[in-house]
Tab-separated table of C-alpha atoms in Angstrom:
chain	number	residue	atom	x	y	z
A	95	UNK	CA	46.862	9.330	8.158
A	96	UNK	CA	43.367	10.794	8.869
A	97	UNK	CA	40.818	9.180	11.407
A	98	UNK	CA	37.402	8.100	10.717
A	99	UNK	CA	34.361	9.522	12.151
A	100	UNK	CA	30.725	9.288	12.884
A	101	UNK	CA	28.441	10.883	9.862
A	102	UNK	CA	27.383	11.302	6.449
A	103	UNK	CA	29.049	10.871	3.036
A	104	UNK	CA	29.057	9.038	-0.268
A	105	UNK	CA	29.483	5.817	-1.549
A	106	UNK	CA	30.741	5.898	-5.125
A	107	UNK	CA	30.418	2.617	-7.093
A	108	UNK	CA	31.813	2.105	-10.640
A	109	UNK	CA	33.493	4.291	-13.292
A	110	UNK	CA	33.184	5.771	-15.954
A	111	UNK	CA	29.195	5.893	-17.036
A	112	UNK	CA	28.239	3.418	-15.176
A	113	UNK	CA	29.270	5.369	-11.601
A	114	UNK	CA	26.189	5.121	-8.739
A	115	UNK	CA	26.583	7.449	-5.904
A	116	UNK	CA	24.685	6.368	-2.844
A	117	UNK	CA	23.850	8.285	0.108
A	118	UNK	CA	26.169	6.925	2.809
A	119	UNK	CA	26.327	6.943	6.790
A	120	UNK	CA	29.385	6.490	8.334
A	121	UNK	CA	29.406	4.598	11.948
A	122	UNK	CA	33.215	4.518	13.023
A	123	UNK	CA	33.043	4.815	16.946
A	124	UNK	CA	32.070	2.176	19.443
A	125	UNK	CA	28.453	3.319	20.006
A	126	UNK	CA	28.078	3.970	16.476
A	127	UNK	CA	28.880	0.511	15.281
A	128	UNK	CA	27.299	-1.325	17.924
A	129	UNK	CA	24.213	0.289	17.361
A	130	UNK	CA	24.783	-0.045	13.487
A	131	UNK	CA	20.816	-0.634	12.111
A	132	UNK	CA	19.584	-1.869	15.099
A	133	UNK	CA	15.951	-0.370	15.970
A	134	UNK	CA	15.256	0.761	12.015
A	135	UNK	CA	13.195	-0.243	9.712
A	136	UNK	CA	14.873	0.349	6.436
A	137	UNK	CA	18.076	2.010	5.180
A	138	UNK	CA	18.300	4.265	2.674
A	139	UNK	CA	21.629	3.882	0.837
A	140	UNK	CA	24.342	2.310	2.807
A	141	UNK	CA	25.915	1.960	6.097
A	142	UNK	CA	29.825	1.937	6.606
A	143	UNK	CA	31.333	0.410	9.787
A	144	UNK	CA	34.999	0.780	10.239
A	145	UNK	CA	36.647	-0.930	11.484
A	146	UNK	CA	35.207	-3.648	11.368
A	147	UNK	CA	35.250	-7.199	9.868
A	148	UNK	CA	32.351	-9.429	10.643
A	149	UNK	CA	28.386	-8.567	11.496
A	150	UNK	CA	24.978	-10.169	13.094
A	151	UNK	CA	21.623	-9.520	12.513
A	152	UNK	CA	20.317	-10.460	15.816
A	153	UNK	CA	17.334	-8.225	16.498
A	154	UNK	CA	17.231	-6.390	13.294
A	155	UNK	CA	13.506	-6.364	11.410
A	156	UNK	CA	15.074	-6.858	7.795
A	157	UNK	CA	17.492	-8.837	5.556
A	158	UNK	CA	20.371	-6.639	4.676
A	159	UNK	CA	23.252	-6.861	1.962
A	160	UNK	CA	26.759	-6.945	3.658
A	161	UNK	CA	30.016	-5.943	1.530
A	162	UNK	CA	33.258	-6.688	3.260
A	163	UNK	CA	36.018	-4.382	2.113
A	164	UNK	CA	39.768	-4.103	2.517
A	165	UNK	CA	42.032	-1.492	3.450
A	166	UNK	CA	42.540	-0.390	-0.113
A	167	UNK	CA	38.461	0.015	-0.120
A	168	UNK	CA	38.435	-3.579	-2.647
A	169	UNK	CA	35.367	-5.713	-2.260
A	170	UNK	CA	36.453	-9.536	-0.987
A	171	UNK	CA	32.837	-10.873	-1.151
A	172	UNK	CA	29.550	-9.492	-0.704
A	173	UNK	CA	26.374	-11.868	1.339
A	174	UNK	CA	22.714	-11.317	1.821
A	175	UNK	CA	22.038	-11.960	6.098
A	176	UNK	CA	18.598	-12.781	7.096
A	177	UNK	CA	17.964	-11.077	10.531
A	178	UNK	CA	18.781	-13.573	13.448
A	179	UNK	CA	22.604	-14.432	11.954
A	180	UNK	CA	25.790	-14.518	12.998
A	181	UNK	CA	28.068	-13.609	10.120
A	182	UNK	CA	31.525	-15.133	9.424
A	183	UNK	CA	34.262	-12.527	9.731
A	184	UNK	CA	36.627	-11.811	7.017
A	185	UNK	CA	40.592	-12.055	7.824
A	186	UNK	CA	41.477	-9.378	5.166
A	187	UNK	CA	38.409	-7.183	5.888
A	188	UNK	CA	38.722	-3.390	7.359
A	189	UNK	CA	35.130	-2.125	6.582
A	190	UNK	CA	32.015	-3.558	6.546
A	191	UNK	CA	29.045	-1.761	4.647
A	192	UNK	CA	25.346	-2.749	4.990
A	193	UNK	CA	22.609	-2.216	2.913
A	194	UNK	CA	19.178	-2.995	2.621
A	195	UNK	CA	18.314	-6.679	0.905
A	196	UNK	CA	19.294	-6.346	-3.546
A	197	UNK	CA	20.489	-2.824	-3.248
A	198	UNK	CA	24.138	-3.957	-4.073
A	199	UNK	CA	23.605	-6.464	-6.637
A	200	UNK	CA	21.543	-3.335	-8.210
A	201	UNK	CA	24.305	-0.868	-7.915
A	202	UNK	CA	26.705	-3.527	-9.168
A	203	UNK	CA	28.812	-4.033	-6.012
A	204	UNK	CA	30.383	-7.263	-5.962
A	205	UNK	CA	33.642	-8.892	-5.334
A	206	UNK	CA	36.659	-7.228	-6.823
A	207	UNK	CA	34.845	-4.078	-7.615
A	208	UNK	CA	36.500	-0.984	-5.775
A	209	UNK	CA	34.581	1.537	-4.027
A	210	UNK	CA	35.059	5.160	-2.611
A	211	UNK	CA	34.128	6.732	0.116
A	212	UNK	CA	33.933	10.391	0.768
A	213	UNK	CA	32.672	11.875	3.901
A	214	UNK	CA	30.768	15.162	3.959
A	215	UNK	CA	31.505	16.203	7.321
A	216	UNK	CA	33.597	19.463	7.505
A	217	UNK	CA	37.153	18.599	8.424
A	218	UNK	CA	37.082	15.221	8.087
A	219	UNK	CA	38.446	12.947	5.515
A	220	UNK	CA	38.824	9.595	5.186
A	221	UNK	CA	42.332	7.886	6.239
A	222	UNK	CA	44.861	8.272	3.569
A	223	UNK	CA	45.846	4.904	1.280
């Protein structure tokens, strides 16, 4: 079983025809996660935290799309957070990817949908299933 680490890679939504890639960054240490999209003004694709399996938006400048994901990289549910909110955590969830506000209804990310992630950082791959 590999490990996750901090850095870039792609979210793949979808099969078939209707696939979206999206630019992903990958925030699996402490620092990383804590830090998350605090201080930014916009994302540009997504943001994967792992583990993890609950956010806030305290002190972040925009409303962001959150997708909580199991270990099997299934989608249990999918919220929009204003900034300033404390978001439930999810029992089953092992990931937690973040987006800017619409971007997942408009790559079709929604409960039961399975994504994949592959990380572009040399030598690392993401922990086997």
């Amino acid at each position: 079983m590999g490990k996750w680490r901090d850095g870039s890679g792609t979210l793949t939504v979808g099969t078939g025809a209707d696939v979206r890639e999206v630019p992903l960054r990958i925030a699996a240490s402490y620092r990383a996660r804590t830090r998350g999209l605090l201080g930014v003004d916009g994302v540009d694709g997504a943001l994967l935290l792992t583990p993890a399996g609950s956010v806030h938006t305290f002190r972040m400048r925009f409303a962001i799309d959150v997708a909580y994901v199991d270990r099997k990289f299934n989608v249990l549910a999918v919220r929009t957070m204003k900034p300033g909110r404390l978001g439930l955590p999810r029992l089953r969830a092992r990931h937690v990817v973040e987006s800017a506000a619409g971007e997942m209804e408009r790559w079709g990310l929604r409960p039961g949908t399975r994504v994949r992630v592959s990380a572009a950082v040399t030598g690392v791959s993401p922990p086997a299933r």
